[in-house]
Amino acid sequence: MILAKENKVKNSIIAALFTIFLMLILSIASILNKTDRSFFQSDANIEERDKIKIGFSLGTLKEERWIKDRDILIAKAREFGADIIVQNANNDDQDQMKQVRYLLEQNIDVLIIVPNDLNKAAHAVELAKRQGIPVISYDRLVLNSNVDLYVTFDNVKVGELMAERITDSMKGENLLIVNGAKTDNNTKMIKQGYDKILGPLEAEGKIKIIAEEWAADWLKEYAFKVVDDILQKGIRIDAVISGNDSLAEGVIEALSEHRLAGKVSVTGQDADLTACQRIVEGMQLMTVYKPIEKLAEAAVEMAVRLVKKEPLNVQDYINDGTYEVKYYVLTPIAVDKENIDETIIRDGFHLEDEVYRH
Ligand code: BGC
């Protein structure tokens, strides 16, 4: 009887000790677990906070080149360990403004902007700058806004290359000019470039500019209409300077309706795939090739430097109408049938099979 009671006491002591031991183990485990989680969590937060966030506001994605710009910028941002948020305004100024506001609400560290409108976008730049966010004008300059940097291809040179090649090829004297949008500062710079070459030739009577037009939003339908109207009136066109490959497409479509495609020299820019195909097929004289990868890489690298407040090492400046702004400028390349293999195809900008439609 006494032995049984003693055993019972012993058992309950063992059970109590075991429970205490178990509770101890569980609480130690829970403390460790909590510490661990909070340790990892704060690590992740630090990592999140350290990651630079780039806002990329595009005025348009209509032309093939902008898709390339977007994709390469995303890839380059990743390489630089940065996050990037992309917005496309579809040629709408108010939407671009709203989208920049949205990007700023997302706490971006730097804004890269391709303005839809050279003047109106100044408001978006001002908004970013007021919040201490540096701004890069990408490919197109925002006027009177004192951006931290303008990265681009030399647009004056683009115009020069077009004029040099077209005047070399002209058999007759009638030249038509179809510019891009007036709301794009590049249109003005391109004009500055071709005027330099065309001015003296026009003065000497070697060429005659039969018309000069501007296509709102760079719409190829407008280019089609311009050419069609002139041809309907019975006016001869010997050559067309068109502001980009999309406009060139409209021009060539109209020429082909009048059975003139391939007989009239046409310029372009961007090295769109369809333009490259037209060049090797003899429908378009030339395009201006702008290796986008270099531009996108420079933009991301400079964006990161601006956030880190590191020097940009950019020596050139350009006047934006009010301020002298830092100007990082790359060289565009004239491409025709003769050099397409050693430029566009060699660089892998387009595949040989695609260009030659093998
Ligand atoms: C760019 C061209 C582009 C055009 C239409 C210009 O500002 O320089 O490459 O084709 O805009 O989007």
mmCIF file of C-alpha atoms and ligand atoms in Angstrom:
data_model
loop_
_atom_site.group_PDB
_atom_site.id
_atom_site.type_symbol
_atom_site.label_atom_id
_atom_site.label_comp_id
_atom_site.label_asym_id
_atom_site.label_seq_id
_atom_site.Cartn_x
_atom_site.Cartn_y
_atom_site.Cartn_z
ATOM 1 C CA MET A 1 0.000 0.000 0.000
ATOM 2 C CA ILE A 2 2.766 2.415 1.117
ATOM 3 C CA LEU A 3 4.883 1.287 -1.845
ATOM 4 C CA ALA A 4 2.032 1.949 -4.273
ATOM 5 C CA LYS A 5 1.555 5.471 -2.845
ATOM 6 C CA GLU A 6 5.291 6.177 -3.081
ATOM 7 C CA ASN A 7 5.263 5.051 -6.727
ATOM 8 C CA LYS A 8 2.304 7.329 -7.474
ATOM 9 C CA VAL A 9 4.119 10.359 -5.954
ATOM 10 C CA LYS A 10 7.264 9.475 -7.924
ATOM 11 C CA ASN A 11 5.270 9.187 -11.151
ATOM 12 C CA SER A 12 3.550 12.513 -10.711
ATOM 13 C CA ILE A 13 6.919 14.201 -9.915
ATOM 14 C CA ILE A 14 8.368 12.691 -13.116
ATOM 15 C CA ALA A 15 5.292 13.816 -15.093
ATOM 16 C CA ALA A 16 5.542 17.362 -13.664
ATOM 17 C CA LEU A 17 9.285 17.527 -14.386
ATOM 18 C CA PHE A 18 8.661 16.255 -17.929
ATOM 19 C CA THR A 19 5.944 18.884 -18.497
ATOM 20 C CA ILE A 20 8.219 21.666 -17.222
ATOM 21 C CA PHE A 21 11.034 20.366 -19.458
ATOM 22 C CA LEU A 22 8.698 20.246 -22.459
ATOM 23 C CA MET A 23 7.433 23.770 -21.828
ATOM 24 C CA LEU A 24 10.996 24.989 -21.473
ATOM 25 C CA ILE A 25 11.970 23.404 -24.789
ATOM 26 C CA LEU A 26 8.890 24.850 -26.496
ATOM 27 C CA SER A 27 9.460 28.358 -25.217
ATOM 28 C CA ILE A 28 13.160 28.275 -26.147
ATOM 29 C CA ALA A 29 12.148 27.090 -29.643
ATOM 30 C CA SER A 30 9.558 29.823 -29.944
ATOM 31 C CA ILE A 31 12.027 32.515 -28.806
ATOM 32 C CA LEU A 32 14.597 31.235 -31.300
ATOM 33 C CA ASN A 33 12.015 31.108 -34.026
ATOM 34 C CA LYS A 34 10.859 34.649 -33.369
ATOM 35 C CA THR A 35 14.385 36.007 -33.231
ATOM 36 C CA ASP A 36 15.215 34.216 -36.430
ATOM 37 C CA ARG A 37 12.192 35.531 -38.259
ATOM 38 C CA SER A 38 12.682 39.098 -37.149
ATOM 39 C CA PHE A 39 16.355 38.799 -38.065
ATOM 40 C CA PHE A 40 15.521 37.686 -41.611
ATOM 41 C CA GLN A 41 12.694 40.176 -41.886
ATOM 42 C CA SER A 42 14.823 43.154 -41.035
ATOM 43 C CA ASP A 43 17.476 41.861 -43.428
ATOM 44 C CA ALA A 44 14.931 41.746 -46.231
ATOM 45 C CA ASN A 45 13.753 45.234 -45.331
ATOM 46 C CA ILE A 46 17.267 46.564 -45.465
ATOM 47 C CA GLU A 47 17.742 44.891 -48.836
ATOM 48 C CA GLU A 48 14.443 46.328 -50.079
ATOM 49 C CA ARG A 49 15.361 49.784 -48.882
ATOM 50 C CA ASP A 50 18.809 49.601 -50.507
ATOM 51 C CA LYS A 51 17.381 48.619 -53.890
ATOM 52 C CA ILE A 52 17.134 51.638 -56.166
ATOM 53 C CA LYS A 53 13.682 52.139 -57.673
ATOM 54 C CA ILE A 54 13.608 53.664 -61.167
ATOM 55 C CA GLY A 55 10.422 55.121 -62.651
ATOM 56 C CA PHE A 56 10.341 55.006 -66.458
ATOM 57 C CA SER A 57 7.667 57.147 -68.111
ATOM 58 C CA LEU A 58 7.287 56.643 -71.857
ATOM 59 C CA GLY A 59 5.305 59.072 -74.016
ATOM 60 C CA THR A 60 4.547 56.279 -76.452
ATOM 61 C CA LEU A 61 5.232 52.662 -77.305
ATOM 62 C CA LYS A 62 3.836 52.995 -80.828
ATOM 63 C CA GLU A 63 7.105 52.569 -82.703
ATOM 64 C CA GLU A 64 9.027 49.297 -82.556
ATOM 65 C CA ARG A 65 12.087 51.027 -81.119
ATOM 66 C CA TRP A 66 10.346 51.994 -77.860
ATOM 67 C CA ILE A 67 9.522 48.362 -77.150
ATOM 68 C CA LYS A 68 13.242 47.677 -77.469
ATOM 69 C CA ASP A 69 14.052 50.640 -75.206
ATOM 70 C CA ARG A 70 11.593 49.381 -72.595
ATOM 71 C CA ASP A 71 12.809 45.792 -72.680
ATOM 72 C CA ILE A 72 16.489 46.683 -72.595
ATOM 73 C CA LEU A 73 15.976 49.217 -69.804
ATOM 74 C CA ILE A 74 14.229 46.573 -67.714
ATOM 75 C CA ALA A 75 17.074 44.112 -68.343
ATOM 76 C CA LYS A 76 19.770 46.712 -67.598
ATOM 77 C CA ALA A 77 18.031 47.810 -64.403
ATOM 78 C CA ARG A 78 18.080 44.178 -63.287
ATOM 79 C CA GLU A 79 21.806 43.952 -64.079
ATOM 80 C CA PHE A 80 22.417 47.018 -61.922
ATOM 81 C CA GLY A 81 20.349 45.480 -59.107
ATOM 82 C CA ALA A 82 17.630 48.137 -59.427
ATOM 83 C CA ASP A 83 13.859 47.857 -59.619
ATOM 84 C CA ILE A 84 12.035 49.576 -62.443
ATOM 85 C CA ILE A 85 8.383 50.558 -62.904
ATOM 86 C CA VAL A 86 7.346 51.335 -66.488
ATOM 87 C CA GLN A 87 4.407 53.473 -67.608
ATOM 88 C CA ASN A 88 3.278 54.249 -71.178
ATOM 89 C CA ALA A 89 1.144 57.339 -71.885
ATOM 90 C CA ASN A 90 0.048 56.363 -75.425
ATOM 91 C CA ASN A 91 0.697 59.858 -76.794
ATOM 92 C CA ASP A 92 -1.525 61.462 -74.134
ATOM 93 C CA ASP A 93 0.017 64.370 -72.200
ATOM 94 C CA GLN A 94 -2.457 64.239 -69.329
ATOM 95 C CA ASP A 95 -1.937 60.511 -68.922
ATOM 96 C CA GLN A 96 1.792 61.031 -68.819
ATOM 97 C CA MET A 97 1.317 63.560 -66.020
ATOM 98 C CA LYS A 98 -0.931 61.138 -64.083
ATOM 99 C CA GLN A 99 1.560 58.341 -64.589
ATOM 100 C CA VAL A 100 4.464 60.424 -63.296
ATOM 101 C CA ARG A 101 2.353 61.252 -60.215
ATOM 102 C CA TYR A 102 1.724 57.529 -59.763
ATOM 103 C CA LEU A 103 5.440 56.753 -60.081
ATOM 104 C CA LEU A 104 6.270 59.357 -57.456
ATOM 105 C CA GLU A 105 3.668 57.818 -55.127
ATOM 106 C CA GLN A 106 5.506 54.518 -55.545
ATOM 107 C CA ASN A 107 8.529 56.213 -53.969
ATOM 108 C CA ILE A 108 10.820 56.005 -56.972
ATOM 109 C CA ASP A 109 14.370 57.251 -56.413
ATOM 110 C CA VAL A 110 14.864 58.566 -59.940
ATOM 111 C CA LEU A 111 12.656 59.358 -62.948
ATOM 112 C CA ILE A 112 13.573 58.573 -66.551
ATOM 113 C CA ILE A 113 11.152 60.313 -68.902
ATOM 114 C CA VAL A 114 10.511 60.255 -72.661
ATOM 115 C CA PRO A 115 8.247 63.284 -72.972
ATOM 116 C CA ASN A 116 5.216 63.129 -75.218
ATOM 117 C CA ASP A 117 5.178 66.914 -75.367
ATOM 118 C CA LEU A 118 8.422 68.881 -75.233
ATOM 119 C CA ASN A 119 6.850 71.702 -73.154
ATOM 120 C CA LYS A 120 4.029 70.130 -71.168
ATOM 121 C CA ALA A 121 6.259 67.469 -69.640
ATOM 122 C CA ALA A 122 8.110 70.252 -67.790
ATOM 123 C CA HIS A 123 5.331 70.100 -65.200
ATOM 124 C CA ALA A 124 6.072 66.425 -64.512
ATOM 125 C CA VAL A 125 9.782 67.211 -64.164
ATOM 126 C CA GLU A 126 8.985 70.031 -61.753
ATOM 127 C CA LEU A 127 6.852 67.702 -59.628
ATOM 128 C CA ALA A 128 9.663 65.147 -59.373
ATOM 129 C CA LYS A 129 12.277 67.784 -58.610
ATOM 130 C CA ARG A 130 10.096 69.305 -55.885
ATOM 131 C CA GLN A 131 10.233 65.913 -54.183
ATOM 132 C CA GLY A 132 14.001 65.793 -54.602
ATOM 133 C CA ILE A 133 13.820 63.084 -57.277
ATOM 134 C CA PRO A 134 16.445 63.464 -60.030
ATOM 135 C CA VAL A 135 15.213 63.350 -63.639
ATOM 136 C CA ILE A 136 16.758 62.017 -66.843
ATOM 137 C CA SER A 137 15.285 63.113 -70.179
ATOM 138 C CA TYR A 138 15.540 59.994 -72.322
ATOM 139 C CA ASP A 139 16.014 60.375 -76.099
ATOM 140 C CA ARG A 140 13.720 63.436 -76.200
ATOM 141 C CA LEU A 141 14.492 66.659 -74.349
ATOM 142 C CA VAL A 142 11.976 68.262 -71.987
ATOM 143 C CA LEU A 143 12.342 72.000 -72.552
ATOM 144 C CA ASN A 144 12.779 74.703 -69.880
ATOM 145 C CA SER A 145 12.830 72.182 -67.083
ATOM 146 C CA ASN A 146 16.460 71.830 -65.992
ATOM 147 C CA VAL A 147 16.568 68.027 -66.051
ATOM 148 C CA ASP A 148 19.596 66.487 -64.365
ATOM 149 C CA LEU A 149 20.683 64.847 -67.607
ATOM 150 C CA TYR A 150 19.644 64.407 -71.235
ATOM 151 C CA VAL A 151 20.756 61.078 -72.767
ATOM 152 C CA THR A 152 20.213 60.669 -76.477
ATOM 153 C CA PHE A 153 21.557 60.034 -79.936
ATOM 154 C CA ASP A 154 22.733 63.110 -81.799
ATOM 155 C CA ASN A 155 19.494 64.213 -83.450
ATOM 156 C CA VAL A 156 21.108 67.002 -85.473
ATOM 157 C CA LYS A 157 23.399 64.363 -86.923
ATOM 158 C CA VAL A 158 20.321 62.203 -87.727
ATOM 159 C CA GLY A 159 19.062 65.033 -89.960
ATOM 160 C CA GLU A 160 22.467 65.514 -91.562
ATOM 161 C CA LEU A 161 22.788 61.824 -92.402
ATOM 162 C CA MET A 162 19.330 61.797 -93.996
ATOM 163 C CA ALA A 163 20.061 64.887 -96.119
ATOM 164 C CA GLU A 164 23.511 63.715 -97.207
ATOM 165 C CA ARG A 165 22.264 60.356 -98.381
ATOM 166 C CA ILE A 166 19.119 61.637 -100.077
ATOM 167 C CA THR A 167 20.830 64.448 -101.981
ATOM 168 C CA ASP A 168 23.541 62.024 -103.158
ATOM 169 C CA SER A 169 20.851 59.758 -104.575
ATOM 170 C CA MET A 170 18.564 62.349 -106.194
ATOM 171 C CA LYS A 171 18.148 62.198 -109.957
ATOM 172 C CA GLY A 172 15.496 64.932 -110.159
ATOM 173 C CA GLU A 173 15.210 68.091 -108.039
ATOM 174 C CA ASN A 174 11.822 67.730 -106.293
ATOM 175 C CA LEU A 175 12.228 66.964 -102.622
ATOM 176 C CA LEU A 176 9.387 66.470 -100.162
ATOM 177 C CA ILE A 177 9.904 66.640 -96.395
ATOM 178 C CA VAL A 178 7.603 64.831 -93.950
ATOM 179 C CA ASN A 179 8.697 65.682 -90.428
ATOM 180 C CA GLY A 180 7.659 64.027 -87.196
ATOM 181 C CA ALA A 181 5.553 65.670 -84.490
ATOM 182 C CA LYS A 182 6.022 69.372 -83.760
ATOM 183 C CA THR A 183 5.604 68.494 -80.081
ATOM 184 C CA ASP A 184 8.866 66.518 -80.173
ATOM 185 C CA ASN A 185 12.078 68.505 -79.810
ATOM 186 C CA ASN A 186 13.889 65.882 -81.893
ATOM 187 C CA THR A 187 11.888 66.996 -84.922
ATOM 188 C CA LYS A 188 13.444 70.459 -84.587
ATOM 189 C CA MET A 189 16.928 69.063 -84.103
ATOM 190 C CA ILE A 190 16.602 66.771 -87.119
ATOM 191 C CA LYS A 191 15.442 69.763 -89.179
ATOM 192 C CA GLN A 192 18.418 71.770 -87.966
ATOM 193 C CA GLY A 193 20.613 68.947 -89.280
ATOM 194 C CA TYR A 194 19.084 68.548 -92.743
ATOM 195 C CA ASP A 195 18.694 72.320 -93.241
ATOM 196 C CA LYS A 196 22.469 72.666 -92.917
ATOM 197 C CA ILE A 197 22.946 70.376 -95.910
ATOM 198 C CA LEU A 198 19.879 71.352 -97.942
ATOM 199 C CA GLY A 199 20.187 75.147 -97.522
ATOM 200 C CA PRO A 200 23.193 75.681 -99.825
ATOM 201 C CA LEU A 201 21.894 73.165 -102.405
ATOM 202 C CA GLU A 202 18.534 74.909 -102.518
ATOM 203 C CA ALA A 203 20.249 78.287 -102.879
ATOM 204 C CA GLU A 204 22.244 76.940 -105.830
ATOM 205 C CA GLY A 205 19.003 75.680 -107.413
ATOM 206 C CA LYS A 206 20.127 72.061 -107.256
ATOM 207 C CA ILE A 207 17.108 70.963 -105.250
ATOM 208 C CA LYS A 208 13.569 72.254 -104.848
ATOM 209 C CA ILE A 209 11.603 71.613 -101.643
ATOM 210 C CA ILE A 210 8.086 71.068 -102.965
ATOM 211 C CA ALA A 211 6.463 70.843 -99.513
ATOM 212 C CA GLU A 212 7.339 70.480 -95.838
ATOM 213 C CA GLU A 213 4.821 68.892 -93.471
ATOM 214 C CA TRP A 214 4.616 67.778 -89.839
ATOM 215 C CA ALA A 215 2.885 64.555 -88.774
ATOM 216 C CA ALA A 216 1.148 64.900 -85.402
ATOM 217 C CA ASP A 217 2.054 61.994 -83.079
ATOM 218 C CA TRP A 218 4.351 60.730 -85.856
ATOM 219 C CA LEU A 219 1.304 59.143 -87.529
ATOM 220 C CA LYS A 220 2.139 57.241 -90.692
ATOM 221 C CA GLU A 221 -1.402 57.770 -91.989
ATOM 222 C CA TYR A 222 -0.598 61.460 -92.260
ATOM 223 C CA ALA A 223 2.559 60.727 -94.264
ATOM 224 C CA PHE A 224 0.469 58.560 -96.594
ATOM 225 C CA LYS A 225 -2.020 61.385 -97.112
ATOM 226 C CA VAL A 226 0.648 64.017 -97.808
ATOM 227 C CA VAL A 227 2.261 61.921 -100.548
ATOM 228 C CA ASP A 228 -1.044 60.793 -101.993
ATOM 229 C CA ASP A 229 -2.377 64.386 -102.176
ATOM 230 C CA ILE A 230 0.750 65.654 -103.962
ATOM 231 C CA LEU A 231 0.726 62.804 -106.470
ATOM 232 C CA GLN A 232 -3.010 63.259 -107.063
ATOM 233 C CA LYS A 233 -2.237 66.856 -108.056
ATOM 234 C CA GLY A 234 0.193 65.527 -110.632
ATOM 235 C CA ILE A 235 3.292 66.945 -108.936
ATOM 236 C CA ARG A 236 6.424 64.824 -109.373
ATOM 237 C CA ILE A 237 8.276 63.650 -106.265
ATOM 238 C CA ASP A 238 11.928 62.637 -106.695
ATOM 239 C CA ALA A 239 12.817 62.060 -103.073
ATOM 240 C CA VAL A 240 11.292 62.191 -99.591
ATOM 241 C CA ILE A 241 12.971 62.964 -96.298
ATOM 242 C CA SER A 242 10.698 61.277 -93.804
ATOM 243 C CA GLY A 243 11.346 61.687 -90.084
ATOM 244 C CA ASN A 244 11.316 58.025 -89.105
ATOM 245 C CA ASP A 245 10.689 54.535 -90.460
ATOM 246 C CA SER A 246 7.046 54.586 -89.520
ATOM 247 C CA LEU A 247 6.472 57.737 -91.608
ATOM 248 C CA ALA A 248 8.599 56.159 -94.367
ATOM 249 C CA GLU A 249 6.174 53.233 -94.348
ATOM 250 C CA GLY A 250 3.232 55.604 -94.923
ATOM 251 C CA VAL A 251 5.172 57.402 -97.673
ATOM 252 C CA ILE A 252 6.097 54.148 -99.438
ATOM 253 C CA GLU A 253 2.559 52.780 -99.177
ATOM 254 C CA ALA A 254 1.277 55.897 -100.961
ATOM 255 C CA LEU A 255 4.079 55.682 -103.555
ATOM 256 C CA SER A 256 3.251 52.070 -104.202
ATOM 257 C CA GLU A 257 -0.416 52.934 -104.837
ATOM 258 C CA HIS A 258 0.887 55.183 -107.612
ATOM 259 C CA ARG A 259 3.331 52.482 -108.807
ATOM 260 C CA LEU A 260 6.282 54.570 -107.699
ATOM 261 C CA ALA A 261 7.687 52.514 -104.825
ATOM 262 C CA GLY A 262 11.397 51.878 -105.370
ATOM 263 C CA LYS A 263 11.598 54.731 -107.891
ATOM 264 C CA VAL A 264 11.601 57.534 -105.319
ATOM 265 C CA SER A 265 14.344 57.763 -102.662
ATOM 266 C CA VAL A 266 12.980 57.699 -99.110
ATOM 267 C CA THR A 267 14.793 58.144 -95.789
ATOM 268 C CA GLY A 268 13.821 57.043 -92.307
ATOM 269 C CA GLN A 269 15.273 56.443 -88.859
ATOM 270 C CA ASP A 270 15.166 53.742 -86.154
ATOM 271 C CA ALA A 271 16.100 50.684 -88.240
ATOM 272 C CA ASP A 272 12.670 49.103 -87.718
ATOM 273 C CA LEU A 273 12.602 45.541 -89.018
ATOM 274 C CA THR A 274 10.153 46.381 -91.835
ATOM 275 C CA ALA A 275 12.345 49.331 -92.863
ATOM 276 C CA CYS A 276 15.408 47.076 -93.020
ATOM 277 C CA GLN A 277 13.411 44.673 -95.201
ATOM 278 C CA ARG A 278 12.380 47.544 -97.487
ATOM 279 C CA ILE A 279 16.013 48.661 -97.734
ATOM 280 C CA VAL A 280 17.345 45.283 -98.870
ATOM 281 C CA GLU A 281 14.396 44.998 -101.267
ATOM 282 C CA GLY A 282 15.165 48.460 -102.750
ATOM 283 C CA MET A 283 11.979 50.192 -101.570
ATOM 284 C CA GLN A 284 13.620 52.505 -99.006
ATOM 285 C CA LEU A 285 16.961 54.238 -99.531
ATOM 286 C CA MET A 286 18.238 54.362 -95.963
ATOM 287 C CA THR A 287 17.480 54.476 -92.290
ATOM 288 C CA VAL A 288 19.355 55.896 -89.327
ATOM 289 C CA TYR A 289 20.413 53.171 -86.947
ATOM 290 C CA LYS A 290 20.580 54.013 -83.261
ATOM 291 C CA PRO A 291 21.963 51.145 -81.167
ATOM 292 C CA ILE A 292 19.392 51.318 -78.373
ATOM 293 C CA GLU A 293 21.306 49.071 -76.011
ATOM 294 C CA LYS A 294 24.001 51.728 -75.521
ATOM 295 C CA LEU A 295 21.393 54.376 -74.742
ATOM 296 C CA ALA A 296 19.473 52.207 -72.293
ATOM 297 C CA GLU A 297 22.638 51.115 -70.526
ATOM 298 C CA ALA A 298 23.865 54.702 -70.185
ATOM 299 C CA ALA A 299 20.493 55.811 -68.843
ATOM 300 C CA VAL A 300 20.366 53.135 -66.143
ATOM 301 C CA GLU A 301 23.992 53.617 -65.159
ATOM 302 C CA MET A 302 23.527 57.392 -64.864
ATOM 303 C CA ALA A 303 20.235 56.940 -63.001
ATOM 304 C CA VAL A 304 22.019 54.835 -60.388
ATOM 305 C CA ARG A 305 24.816 57.402 -60.138
ATOM 306 C CA LEU A 306 22.336 60.233 -59.679
ATOM 307 C CA VAL A 307 20.649 58.391 -56.819
ATOM 308 C CA LYS A 308 23.988 57.631 -55.192
ATOM 309 C CA LYS A 309 25.057 61.228 -55.795
ATOM 310 C CA GLU A 310 28.109 60.037 -57.701
ATOM 311 C CA PRO A 311 29.656 62.185 -60.458
ATOM 312 C CA LEU A 312 28.217 61.626 -63.949
ATOM 313 C CA ASN A 313 31.424 62.452 -65.833
ATOM 314 C CA VAL A 314 29.440 64.113 -68.602
ATOM 315 C CA GLN A 315 31.249 67.067 -70.161
ATOM 316 C CA ASP A 316 28.747 68.296 -72.764
ATOM 317 C CA TYR A 317 25.827 70.629 -72.124
ATOM 318 C CA ILE A 318 22.748 71.559 -74.172
ATOM 319 C CA ASN A 319 20.425 74.523 -73.774
ATOM 320 C CA ASP A 320 16.866 73.482 -72.928
ATOM 321 C CA GLY A 321 15.463 76.946 -73.663
ATOM 322 C CA THR A 322 16.293 78.272 -70.210
ATOM 323 C CA TYR A 323 18.974 76.119 -68.617
ATOM 324 C CA GLU A 324 22.220 74.480 -69.717
ATOM 325 C CA VAL A 325 21.672 70.795 -68.988
ATOM 326 C CA LYS A 326 24.103 67.888 -68.998
ATOM 327 C CA TYR A 327 24.047 66.189 -72.393
ATOM 328 C CA TYR A 328 25.196 62.590 -72.929
ATOM 329 C CA VAL A 329 25.161 62.066 -76.657
ATOM 330 C CA LEU A 330 25.696 58.957 -78.784
ATOM 331 C CA THR A 331 26.430 58.787 -82.503
ATOM 332 C CA PRO A 332 23.777 57.539 -84.948
ATOM 333 C CA ILE A 333 24.761 55.542 -88.041
ATOM 334 C CA ALA A 334 23.413 55.864 -91.593
ATOM 335 C CA VAL A 335 22.428 52.444 -92.933
ATOM 336 C CA ASP A 336 21.616 51.433 -96.487
ATOM 337 C CA LYS A 337 21.839 48.272 -98.598
ATOM 338 C CA GLU A 338 25.644 48.511 -98.661
ATOM 339 C CA ASN A 339 26.370 48.468 -94.928
ATOM 340 C CA ILE A 340 23.335 46.768 -93.388
ATOM 341 C CA ASP A 341 25.240 43.496 -92.887
ATOM 342 C CA GLU A 342 28.118 45.056 -90.992
ATOM 343 C CA THR A 343 25.913 47.231 -88.785
ATOM 344 C CA ILE A 344 22.406 46.038 -87.963
ATOM 345 C CA ILE A 345 22.947 42.374 -88.653
ATOM 346 C CA ARG A 346 26.445 42.165 -87.164
ATOM 347 C CA ASP A 347 25.190 43.793 -83.958
ATOM 348 C CA GLY A 348 22.261 41.366 -83.774
ATOM 349 C CA PHE A 349 19.829 44.318 -83.819
ATOM 350 C CA HIS A 350 17.858 42.183 -86.284
ATOM 351 C CA LEU A 351 18.541 38.679 -87.537
ATOM 352 C CA GLU A 352 19.798 38.177 -91.087
ATOM 353 C CA ASP A 353 16.955 35.722 -91.781
ATOM 354 C CA GLU A 354 14.374 38.278 -90.732
ATOM 355 C CA VAL A 355 15.870 41.159 -92.711
ATOM 356 C CA TYR A 356 16.309 39.134 -95.908
ATOM 357 C CA ARG A 357 13.063 37.156 -95.256
ATOM 358 C CA HIS A 358 14.845 33.830 -95.836
HETATM 359 C C1 BGC B 1 12.613 59.410 -81.746
HETATM 360 C C2 BGC B 1 12.449 58.458 -82.902
HETATM 361 C C3 BGC B 1 11.018 57.924 -82.924
HETATM 362 C C4 BGC B 1 10.032 59.044 -82.853
HETATM 363 C C5 BGC B 1 8.594 58.580 -82.791
HETATM 364 C C6 BGC B 1 11.560 60.470 -81.773
HETATM 365 O O1 BGC B 1 11.662 61.316 -80.710
HETATM 366 O O2 BGC B 1 13.902 59.994 -81.775
HETATM 367 O O3 BGC B 1 13.375 57.425 -82.781
HETATM 368 O O4 BGC B 1 10.798 57.199 -84.087
HETATM 369 O O5 BGC B 1 10.283 59.850 -81.739
HETATM 370 O O6 BGC B 1 8.316 57.929 -81.626
#
